[in-house]
Coordinates of C-alpha atoms and ligand atoms in Angstrom, one line a residue:
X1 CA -8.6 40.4 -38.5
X2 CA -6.4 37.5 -37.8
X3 CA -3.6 37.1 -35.0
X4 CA -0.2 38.2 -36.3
X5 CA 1.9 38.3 -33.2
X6 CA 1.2 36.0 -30.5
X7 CA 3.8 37.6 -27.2
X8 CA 4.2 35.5 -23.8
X9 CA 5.8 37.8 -21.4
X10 CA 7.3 37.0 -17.7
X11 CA 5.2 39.7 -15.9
X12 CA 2.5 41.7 -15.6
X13 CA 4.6 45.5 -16.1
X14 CA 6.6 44.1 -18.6
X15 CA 3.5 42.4 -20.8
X16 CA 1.6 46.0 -20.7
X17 CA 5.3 47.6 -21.8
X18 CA 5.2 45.3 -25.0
X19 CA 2.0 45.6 -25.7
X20 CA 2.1 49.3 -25.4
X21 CA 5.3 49.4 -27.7
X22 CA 3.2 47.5 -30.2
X23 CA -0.1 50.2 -30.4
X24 CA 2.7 52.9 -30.9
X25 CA 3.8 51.1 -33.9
X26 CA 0.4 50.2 -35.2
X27 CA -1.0 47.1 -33.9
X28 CA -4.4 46.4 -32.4
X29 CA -2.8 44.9 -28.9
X30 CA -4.5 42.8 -26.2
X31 CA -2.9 41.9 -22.6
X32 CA -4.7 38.9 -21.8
X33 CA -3.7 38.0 -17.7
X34 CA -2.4 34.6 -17.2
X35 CA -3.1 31.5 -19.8
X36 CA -6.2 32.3 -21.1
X37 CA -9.1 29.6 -21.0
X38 CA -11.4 30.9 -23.6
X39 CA -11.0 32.0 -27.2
X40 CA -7.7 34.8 -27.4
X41 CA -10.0 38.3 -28.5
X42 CA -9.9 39.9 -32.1
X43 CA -6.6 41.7 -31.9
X44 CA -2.9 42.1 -34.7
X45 CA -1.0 40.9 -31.5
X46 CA -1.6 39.4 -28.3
X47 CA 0.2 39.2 -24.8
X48 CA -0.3 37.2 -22.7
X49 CA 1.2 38.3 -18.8
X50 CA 2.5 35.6 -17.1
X51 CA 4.3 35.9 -13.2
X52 CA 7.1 33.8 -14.4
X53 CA 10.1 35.4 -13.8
X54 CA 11.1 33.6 -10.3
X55 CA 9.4 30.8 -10.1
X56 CA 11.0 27.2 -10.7
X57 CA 11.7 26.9 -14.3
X58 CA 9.6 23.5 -14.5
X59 CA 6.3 25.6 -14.1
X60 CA 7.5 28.5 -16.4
X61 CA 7.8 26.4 -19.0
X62 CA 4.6 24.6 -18.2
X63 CA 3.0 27.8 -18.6
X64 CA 4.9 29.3 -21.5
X65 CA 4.4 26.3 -23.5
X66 CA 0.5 26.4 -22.6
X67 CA 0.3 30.5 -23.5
X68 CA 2.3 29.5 -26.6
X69 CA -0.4 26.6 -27.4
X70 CA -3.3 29.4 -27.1
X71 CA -1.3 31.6 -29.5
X72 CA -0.8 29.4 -32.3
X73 CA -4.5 28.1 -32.0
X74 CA -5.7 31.3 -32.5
X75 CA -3.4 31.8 -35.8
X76 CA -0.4 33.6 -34.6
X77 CA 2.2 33.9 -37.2
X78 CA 5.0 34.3 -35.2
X79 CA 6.1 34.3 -31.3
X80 CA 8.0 36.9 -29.1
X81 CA 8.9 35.6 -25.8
X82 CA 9.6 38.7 -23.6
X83 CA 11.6 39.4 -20.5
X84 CA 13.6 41.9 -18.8
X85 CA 15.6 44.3 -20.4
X86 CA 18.1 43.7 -17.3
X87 CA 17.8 40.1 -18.3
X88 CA 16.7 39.1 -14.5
X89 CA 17.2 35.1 -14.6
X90 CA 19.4 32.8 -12.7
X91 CA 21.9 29.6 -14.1
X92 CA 18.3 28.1 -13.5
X93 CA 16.1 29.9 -15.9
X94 CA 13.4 30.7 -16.6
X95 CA 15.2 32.4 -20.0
X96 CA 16.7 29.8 -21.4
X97 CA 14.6 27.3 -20.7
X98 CA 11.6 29.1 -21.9
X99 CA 13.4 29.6 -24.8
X100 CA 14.4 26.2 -25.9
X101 CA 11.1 24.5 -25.0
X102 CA 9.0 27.4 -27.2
X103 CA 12.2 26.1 -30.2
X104 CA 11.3 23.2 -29.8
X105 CA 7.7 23.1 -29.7
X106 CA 8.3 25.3 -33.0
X107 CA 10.6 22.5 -34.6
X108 CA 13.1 26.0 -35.2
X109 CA 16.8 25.7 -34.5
X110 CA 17.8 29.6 -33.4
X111 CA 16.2 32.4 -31.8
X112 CA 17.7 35.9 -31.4
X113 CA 18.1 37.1 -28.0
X114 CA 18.2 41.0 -27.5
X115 CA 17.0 42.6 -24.3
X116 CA 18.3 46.6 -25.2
X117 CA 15.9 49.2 -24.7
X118 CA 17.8 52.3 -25.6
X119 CA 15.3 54.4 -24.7
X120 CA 15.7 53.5 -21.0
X121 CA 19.2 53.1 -20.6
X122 CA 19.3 49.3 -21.5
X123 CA 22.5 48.6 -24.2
X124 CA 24.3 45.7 -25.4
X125 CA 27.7 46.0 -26.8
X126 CA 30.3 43.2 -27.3
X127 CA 27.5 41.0 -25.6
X128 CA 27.7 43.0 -22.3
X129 CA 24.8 44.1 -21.0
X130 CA 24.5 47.8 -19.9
X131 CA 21.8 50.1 -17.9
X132 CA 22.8 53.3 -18.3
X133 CA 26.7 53.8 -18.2
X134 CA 27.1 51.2 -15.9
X135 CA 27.5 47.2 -16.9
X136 CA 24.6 45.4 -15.4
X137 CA 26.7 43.8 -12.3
X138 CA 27.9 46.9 -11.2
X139 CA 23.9 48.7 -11.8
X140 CA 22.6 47.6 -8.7
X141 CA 21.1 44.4 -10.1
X142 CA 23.6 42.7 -8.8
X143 CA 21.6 42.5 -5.5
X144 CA 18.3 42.3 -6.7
X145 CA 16.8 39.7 -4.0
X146 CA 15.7 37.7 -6.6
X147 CA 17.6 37.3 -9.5
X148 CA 21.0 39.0 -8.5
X149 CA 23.3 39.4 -12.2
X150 CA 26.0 39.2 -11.6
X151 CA 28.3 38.7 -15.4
X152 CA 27.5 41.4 -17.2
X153 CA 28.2 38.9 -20.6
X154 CA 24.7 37.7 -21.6
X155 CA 26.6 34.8 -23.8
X156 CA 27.9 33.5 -21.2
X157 CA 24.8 33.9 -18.6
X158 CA 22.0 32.8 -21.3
X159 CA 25.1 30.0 -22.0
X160 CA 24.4 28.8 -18.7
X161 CA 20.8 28.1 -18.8
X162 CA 21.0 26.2 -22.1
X163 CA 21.6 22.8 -23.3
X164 CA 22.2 24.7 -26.6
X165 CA 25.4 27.2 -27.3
X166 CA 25.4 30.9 -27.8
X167 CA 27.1 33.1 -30.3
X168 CA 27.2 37.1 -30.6
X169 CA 26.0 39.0 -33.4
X170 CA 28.3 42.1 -32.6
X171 CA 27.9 46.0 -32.8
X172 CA 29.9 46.1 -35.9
X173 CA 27.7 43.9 -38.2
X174 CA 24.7 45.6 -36.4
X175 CA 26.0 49.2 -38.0
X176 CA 26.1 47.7 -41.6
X177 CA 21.8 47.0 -41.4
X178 CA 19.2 44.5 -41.7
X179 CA 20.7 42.6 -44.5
X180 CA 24.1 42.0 -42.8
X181 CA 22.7 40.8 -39.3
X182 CA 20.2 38.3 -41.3
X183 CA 23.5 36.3 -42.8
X184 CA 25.2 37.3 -39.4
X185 CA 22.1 35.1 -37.4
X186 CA 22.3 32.7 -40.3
X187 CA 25.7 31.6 -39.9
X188 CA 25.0 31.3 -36.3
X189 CA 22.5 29.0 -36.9
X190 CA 24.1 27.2 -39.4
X191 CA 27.5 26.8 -37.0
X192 CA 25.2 24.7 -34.6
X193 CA 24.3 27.9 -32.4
X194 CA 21.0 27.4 -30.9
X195 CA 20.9 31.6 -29.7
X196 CA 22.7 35.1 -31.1
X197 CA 23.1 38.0 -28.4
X198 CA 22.7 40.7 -30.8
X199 CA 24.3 43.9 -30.0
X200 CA 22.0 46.9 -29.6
X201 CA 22.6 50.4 -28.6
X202 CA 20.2 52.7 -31.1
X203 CA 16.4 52.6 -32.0
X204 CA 17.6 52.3 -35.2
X205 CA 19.7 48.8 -34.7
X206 CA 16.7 47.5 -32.8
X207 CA 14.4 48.5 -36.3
X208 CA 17.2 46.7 -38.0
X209 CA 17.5 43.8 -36.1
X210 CA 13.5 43.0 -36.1
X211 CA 13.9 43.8 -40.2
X212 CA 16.3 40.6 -40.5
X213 CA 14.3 38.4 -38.1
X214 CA 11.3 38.7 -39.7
X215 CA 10.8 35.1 -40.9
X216 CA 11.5 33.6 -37.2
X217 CA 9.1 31.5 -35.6
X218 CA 10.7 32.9 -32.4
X219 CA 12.2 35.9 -31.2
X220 CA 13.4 36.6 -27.8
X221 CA 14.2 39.7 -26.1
X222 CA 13.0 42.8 -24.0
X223 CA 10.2 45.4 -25.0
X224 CA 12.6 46.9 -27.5
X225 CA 13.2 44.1 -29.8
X226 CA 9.4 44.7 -31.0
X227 CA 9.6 47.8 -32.6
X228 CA 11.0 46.7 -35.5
X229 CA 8.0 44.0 -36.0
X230 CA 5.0 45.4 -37.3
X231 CA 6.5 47.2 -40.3
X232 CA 7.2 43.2 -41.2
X233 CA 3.8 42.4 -41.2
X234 CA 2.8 45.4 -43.2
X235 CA 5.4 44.9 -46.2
X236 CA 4.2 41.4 -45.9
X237 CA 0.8 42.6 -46.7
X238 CA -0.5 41.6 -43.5
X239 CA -0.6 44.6 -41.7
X240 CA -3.3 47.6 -42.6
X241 CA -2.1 50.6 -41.6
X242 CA -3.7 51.4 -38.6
X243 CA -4.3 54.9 -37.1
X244 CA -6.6 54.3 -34.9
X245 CA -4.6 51.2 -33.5
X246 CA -4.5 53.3 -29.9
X247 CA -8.3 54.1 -29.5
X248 CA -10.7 52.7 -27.1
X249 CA -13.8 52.9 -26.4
X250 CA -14.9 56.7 -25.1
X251 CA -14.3 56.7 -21.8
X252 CA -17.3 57.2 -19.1
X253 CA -18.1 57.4 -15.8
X254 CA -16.2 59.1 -12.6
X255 CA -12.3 59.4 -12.0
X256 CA -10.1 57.9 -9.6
X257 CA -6.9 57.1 -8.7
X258 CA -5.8 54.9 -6.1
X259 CA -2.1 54.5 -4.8
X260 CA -0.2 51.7 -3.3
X261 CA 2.9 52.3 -4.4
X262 CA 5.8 54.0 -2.0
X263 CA 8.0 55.1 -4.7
X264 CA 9.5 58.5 -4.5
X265 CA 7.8 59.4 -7.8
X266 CA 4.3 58.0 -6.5
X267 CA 4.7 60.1 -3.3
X268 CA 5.8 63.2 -5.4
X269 CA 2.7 62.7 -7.4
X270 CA 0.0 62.4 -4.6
X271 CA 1.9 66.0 -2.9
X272 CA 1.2 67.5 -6.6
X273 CA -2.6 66.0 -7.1
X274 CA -3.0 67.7 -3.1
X275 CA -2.8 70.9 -4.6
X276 CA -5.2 70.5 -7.2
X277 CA -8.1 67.7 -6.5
X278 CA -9.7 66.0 -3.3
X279 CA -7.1 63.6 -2.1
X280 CA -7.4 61.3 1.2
X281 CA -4.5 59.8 2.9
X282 CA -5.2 56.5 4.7
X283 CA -2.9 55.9 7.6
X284 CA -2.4 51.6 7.6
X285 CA -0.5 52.5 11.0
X286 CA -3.5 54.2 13.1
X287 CA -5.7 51.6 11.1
X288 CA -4.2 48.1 10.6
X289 CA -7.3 46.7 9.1
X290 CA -8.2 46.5 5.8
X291 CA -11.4 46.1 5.6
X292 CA -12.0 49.3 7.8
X293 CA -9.1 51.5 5.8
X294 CA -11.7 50.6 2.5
X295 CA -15.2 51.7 4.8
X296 CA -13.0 54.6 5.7
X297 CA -12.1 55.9 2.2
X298 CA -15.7 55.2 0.6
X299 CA -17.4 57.1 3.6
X300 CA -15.2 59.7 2.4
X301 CA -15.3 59.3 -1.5
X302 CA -19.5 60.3 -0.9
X303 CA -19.6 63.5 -2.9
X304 CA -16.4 64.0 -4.0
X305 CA -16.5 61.9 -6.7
X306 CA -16.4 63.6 -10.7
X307 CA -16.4 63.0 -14.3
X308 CA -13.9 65.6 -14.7
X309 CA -11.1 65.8 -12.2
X310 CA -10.4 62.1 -10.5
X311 CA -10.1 62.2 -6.5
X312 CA -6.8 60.5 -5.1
X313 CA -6.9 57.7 -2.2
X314 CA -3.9 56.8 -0.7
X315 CA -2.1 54.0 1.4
X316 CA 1.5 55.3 0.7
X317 CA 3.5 56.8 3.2
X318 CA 7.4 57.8 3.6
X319 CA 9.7 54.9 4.2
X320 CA 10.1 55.5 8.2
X321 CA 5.9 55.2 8.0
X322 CA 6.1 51.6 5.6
X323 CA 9.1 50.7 8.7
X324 CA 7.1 51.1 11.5
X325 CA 3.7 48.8 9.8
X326 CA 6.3 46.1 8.8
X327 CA 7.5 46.2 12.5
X328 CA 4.4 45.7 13.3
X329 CA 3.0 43.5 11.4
X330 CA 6.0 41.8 9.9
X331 CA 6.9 42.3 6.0
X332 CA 4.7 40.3 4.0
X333 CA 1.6 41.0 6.0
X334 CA 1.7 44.3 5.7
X335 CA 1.9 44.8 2.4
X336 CA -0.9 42.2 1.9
X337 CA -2.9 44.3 4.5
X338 CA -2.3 47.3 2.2
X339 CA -3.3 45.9 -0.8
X340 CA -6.4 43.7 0.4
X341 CA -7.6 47.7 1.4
X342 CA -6.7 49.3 -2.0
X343 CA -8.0 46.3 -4.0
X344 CA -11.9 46.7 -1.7
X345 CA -11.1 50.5 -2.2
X346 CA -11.1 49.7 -5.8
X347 CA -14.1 47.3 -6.0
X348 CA -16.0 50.1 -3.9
X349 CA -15.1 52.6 -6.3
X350 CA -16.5 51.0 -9.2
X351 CA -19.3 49.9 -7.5
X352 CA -20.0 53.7 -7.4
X353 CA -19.7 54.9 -11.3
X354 CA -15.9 55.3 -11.1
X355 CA -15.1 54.2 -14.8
X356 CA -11.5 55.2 -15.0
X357 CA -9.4 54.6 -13.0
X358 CA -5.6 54.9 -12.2
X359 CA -3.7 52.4 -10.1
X360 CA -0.1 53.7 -9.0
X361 CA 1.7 50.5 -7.5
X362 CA 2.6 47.2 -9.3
X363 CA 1.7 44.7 -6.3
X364 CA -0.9 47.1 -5.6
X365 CA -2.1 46.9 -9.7
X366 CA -2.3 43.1 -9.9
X367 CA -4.2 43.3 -5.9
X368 CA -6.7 45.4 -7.9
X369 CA -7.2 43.5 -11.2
X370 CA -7.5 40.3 -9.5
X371 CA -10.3 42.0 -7.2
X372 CA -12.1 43.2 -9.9
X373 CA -12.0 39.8 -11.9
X374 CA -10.0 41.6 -14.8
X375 CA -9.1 39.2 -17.6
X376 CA -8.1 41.3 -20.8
X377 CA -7.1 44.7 -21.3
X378 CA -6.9 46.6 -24.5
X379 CA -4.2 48.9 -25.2
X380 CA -5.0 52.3 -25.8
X381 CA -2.5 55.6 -26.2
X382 CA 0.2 56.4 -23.8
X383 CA -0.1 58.8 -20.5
X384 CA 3.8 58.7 -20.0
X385 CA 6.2 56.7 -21.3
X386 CA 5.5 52.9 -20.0
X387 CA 2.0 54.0 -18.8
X388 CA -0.9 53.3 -21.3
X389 CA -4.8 53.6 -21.0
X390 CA -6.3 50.2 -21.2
X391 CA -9.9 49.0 -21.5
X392 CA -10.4 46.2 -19.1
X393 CA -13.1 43.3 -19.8
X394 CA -14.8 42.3 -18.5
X395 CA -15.7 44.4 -16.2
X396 CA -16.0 47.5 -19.0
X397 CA -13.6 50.4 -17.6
X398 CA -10.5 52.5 -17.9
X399 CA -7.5 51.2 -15.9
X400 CA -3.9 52.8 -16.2
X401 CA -1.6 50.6 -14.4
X402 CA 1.4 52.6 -13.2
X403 CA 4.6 50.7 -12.1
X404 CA 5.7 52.8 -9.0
X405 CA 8.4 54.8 -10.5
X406 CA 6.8 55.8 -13.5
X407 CA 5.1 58.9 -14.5
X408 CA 5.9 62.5 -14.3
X409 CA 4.6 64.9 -11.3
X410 CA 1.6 65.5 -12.9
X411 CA 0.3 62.2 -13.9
X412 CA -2.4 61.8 -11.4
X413 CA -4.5 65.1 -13.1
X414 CA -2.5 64.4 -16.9
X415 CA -4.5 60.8 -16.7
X416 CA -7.7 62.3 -17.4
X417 CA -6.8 65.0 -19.9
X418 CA -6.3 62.2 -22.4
X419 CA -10.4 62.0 -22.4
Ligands
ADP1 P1 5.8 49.8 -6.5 O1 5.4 49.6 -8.0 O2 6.2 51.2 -6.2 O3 6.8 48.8 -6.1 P2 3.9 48.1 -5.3 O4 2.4 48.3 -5.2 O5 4.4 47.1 -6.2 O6 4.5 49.5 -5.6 O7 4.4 47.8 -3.8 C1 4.2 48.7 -2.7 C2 3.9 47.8 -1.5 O8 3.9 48.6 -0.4 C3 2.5 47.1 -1.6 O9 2.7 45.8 -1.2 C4 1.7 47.9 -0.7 O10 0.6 47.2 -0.1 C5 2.7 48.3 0.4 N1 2.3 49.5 1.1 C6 1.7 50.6 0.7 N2 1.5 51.5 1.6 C7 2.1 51.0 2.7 C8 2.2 51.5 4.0 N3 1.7 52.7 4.4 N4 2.9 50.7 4.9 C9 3.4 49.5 4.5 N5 3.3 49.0 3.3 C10 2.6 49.7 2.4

């Protein structure tokens, strides 16, 4: 099996998104975690998570170019540079910078750039970016802390963080199909335009639009964009079909979860796991220390834990609770002090035959995989939407990584039907 899709992606959530996307359309998928050092594993596609949304577009592209480096050594056929389907960036970068440095080092001339993701809200028409009904600057992202968007027009914002120029591949060429977006994008390229916004509002234009890209070294764009991709590989040839492309390895051991996440939808899912399997609540307030919160929980874990129902260990607590540590202990501390105790929580866990484990939280997912010297997961079959079963190596166990507002009420107990 050799590489066919080699993905670098600005975060950690976003990278497990894609690669997720990818086993539900038939492609053996691994997340690798940061550049990797080694040999990229036996997989159709790779992704490899960077963290570089925010920082300075010098070191994104550092570390793009490098991940890109890795990928093409190890055969890949053709690159997908993934970000946000809300676009976050700045006049800075790190989109368009990313982009034209992975061109170049491809010697192409034009990449497509499509964030939509229909299926959550995320649609482009006219070049204006939408979440749900509301354009992008008036969605709320307008005052993310980080990467506030404020145009709506992703010409004119990717136009900022270019040297090259941007044109518009518009809803009405996207209706006619594959074949007319294909000479759409190549008279863009052939005007001198260096990037085509393609309008997106459907699964199906996002199928069509991956159709007519299929011979691009790059393609840029959110999670979406790669649906269309693997059924390019297999008319190619390239591509088996794959049924199996979601299995792992049979899962063993005890079950866990562990939640640092303060999302309504976490909180709603500890009140529902309450009901139904052991489920401590640490208090970081009572007990600002982390390394006494983790003794706390694993005295407690000691004969609770199961191969059949997981127990639940909490940090979370209702926003007036995560107030009153911060006041404490200031913002950033706290938070660290929180995940430094779910990440030994973790460790302790597995040290005692947990071997699949659930980790609601995004900080509080990378806190853990870092603790537990994760370097690659495998991509197995969805929970909920966003939310797949992956086998982590090296350390040899289930994880399911759960951005905080993902997952249905039941997730906690639905994690471990899957088998
Ligand atoms: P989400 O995906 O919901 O954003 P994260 O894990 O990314 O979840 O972020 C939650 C943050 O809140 C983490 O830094 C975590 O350590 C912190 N946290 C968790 N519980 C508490 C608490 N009781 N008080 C203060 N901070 C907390």
């Amino acid at each position: 099996m050799s590489l066919l899709l080699g993905c670098i992606a600005d975060d950690f959530t976003g990278a497990t998104d894609l690669a997720s996307m990818l086993v539900k359309h038939g492609m053996t998928t691994v997340q690798v975690i940061g550049v990797p050092n080694g040999a990229l594993p036996e997989a159709d596609a790779v992704v490899i998570a960077l963290k570089s949304r925010t920082i300075p577009a010098g070191d994104a592209v550092a570390q793009s170019l490098a991940a890109a480096e890795a990928l093409l050594a190890a055969g890949a056929r053709q690159l997908l540079f993934k970000y946000c389907s809300t676009f976050d960036s700045t006049d800075e970068g790190n989109i368009g910078p990313v982009a034209d440095a992975l061109l170049k080092r491809l010697g192409a001339g034009f990449a497509l750039a499509c964030p939509a993701f229909p299926a959550n809200g995320r649609s482009i028409y006219q070049g204006h970016l939408f979440a749900g009904s509301h354009l992008l600057s008036e969605s709320g992202m307008e005052n993310h802390p980080l990467t506030p968007m404020r145009d709506p027009n992703l010409v004119r914002v990717l136009g900022r963080q270019t040297e090259g120029s941007v044109g518009l591949v518009p809803f009405a060429v996207v209706e006619r199909g594959a074949g007319a977006i294909r000479d759409a994008m190549t008279r863009l390229a052939e005007g001198g335009r260096r990037y085509g916004i393609i309008d997106a509002v459907t699964d199906a234009h996002l199928l069509a639009i991956g159709e007519a890209a299929a011979k691009h070294p790059l393609i840029t764009g959110g999670s979406g964009i790669a649906m269309g991709l693997p059924a390019n590989f297999r008319a190619a040839g390239l591509l088996p079909e794959r049924p199996d492309a979601a299995v792992l390895p049979a899962p063993q051991g005890m079950c866990a979860v562990v939640a640092g996440s303060c999302s309504r939808a976490t909180l709603g899912q500890i009140g529902f796991a309450r009901d139904h399997v052991p489920v401590l609540e640490l208090d970081a307030l009572a007990l600002p220390d982390a390394a006494a919160l983790a003794a706390q929980a694993l005295e407690w874990v000691q004969g609770k834990l199961s191969a059949d129902r997981p127990v639940v260990i909490a940090a979370s607590a209702p926003p007036d609770k995560v107030a009153a540590l911060q006041a404490r202990l200031g913002r950033d501390a706290a938070g660290v002090l929180v995940e430094d105790a779910m990440a030994a929580v973790a460790a302790g866990l597995v040290a005692r035959g947990v071997g699949r484990l659930v980790v609601a939280g995004g900080e509080t997912s990378g806190a853990v995989v870092s603790r537990l010297g994760v370097q690659q997961l495998r991509i197995g079959a969805e929970i909920d939407p966003g939310v797949p079963w992956t086998f982590a190596a090296p350390t040899g166990i289930h994880l399911a990584l759960k951005s905080g507002n993902f997952g249905g009420r039941d997730f906690f107990l639905k994690a471990f039907e899957h088998g």
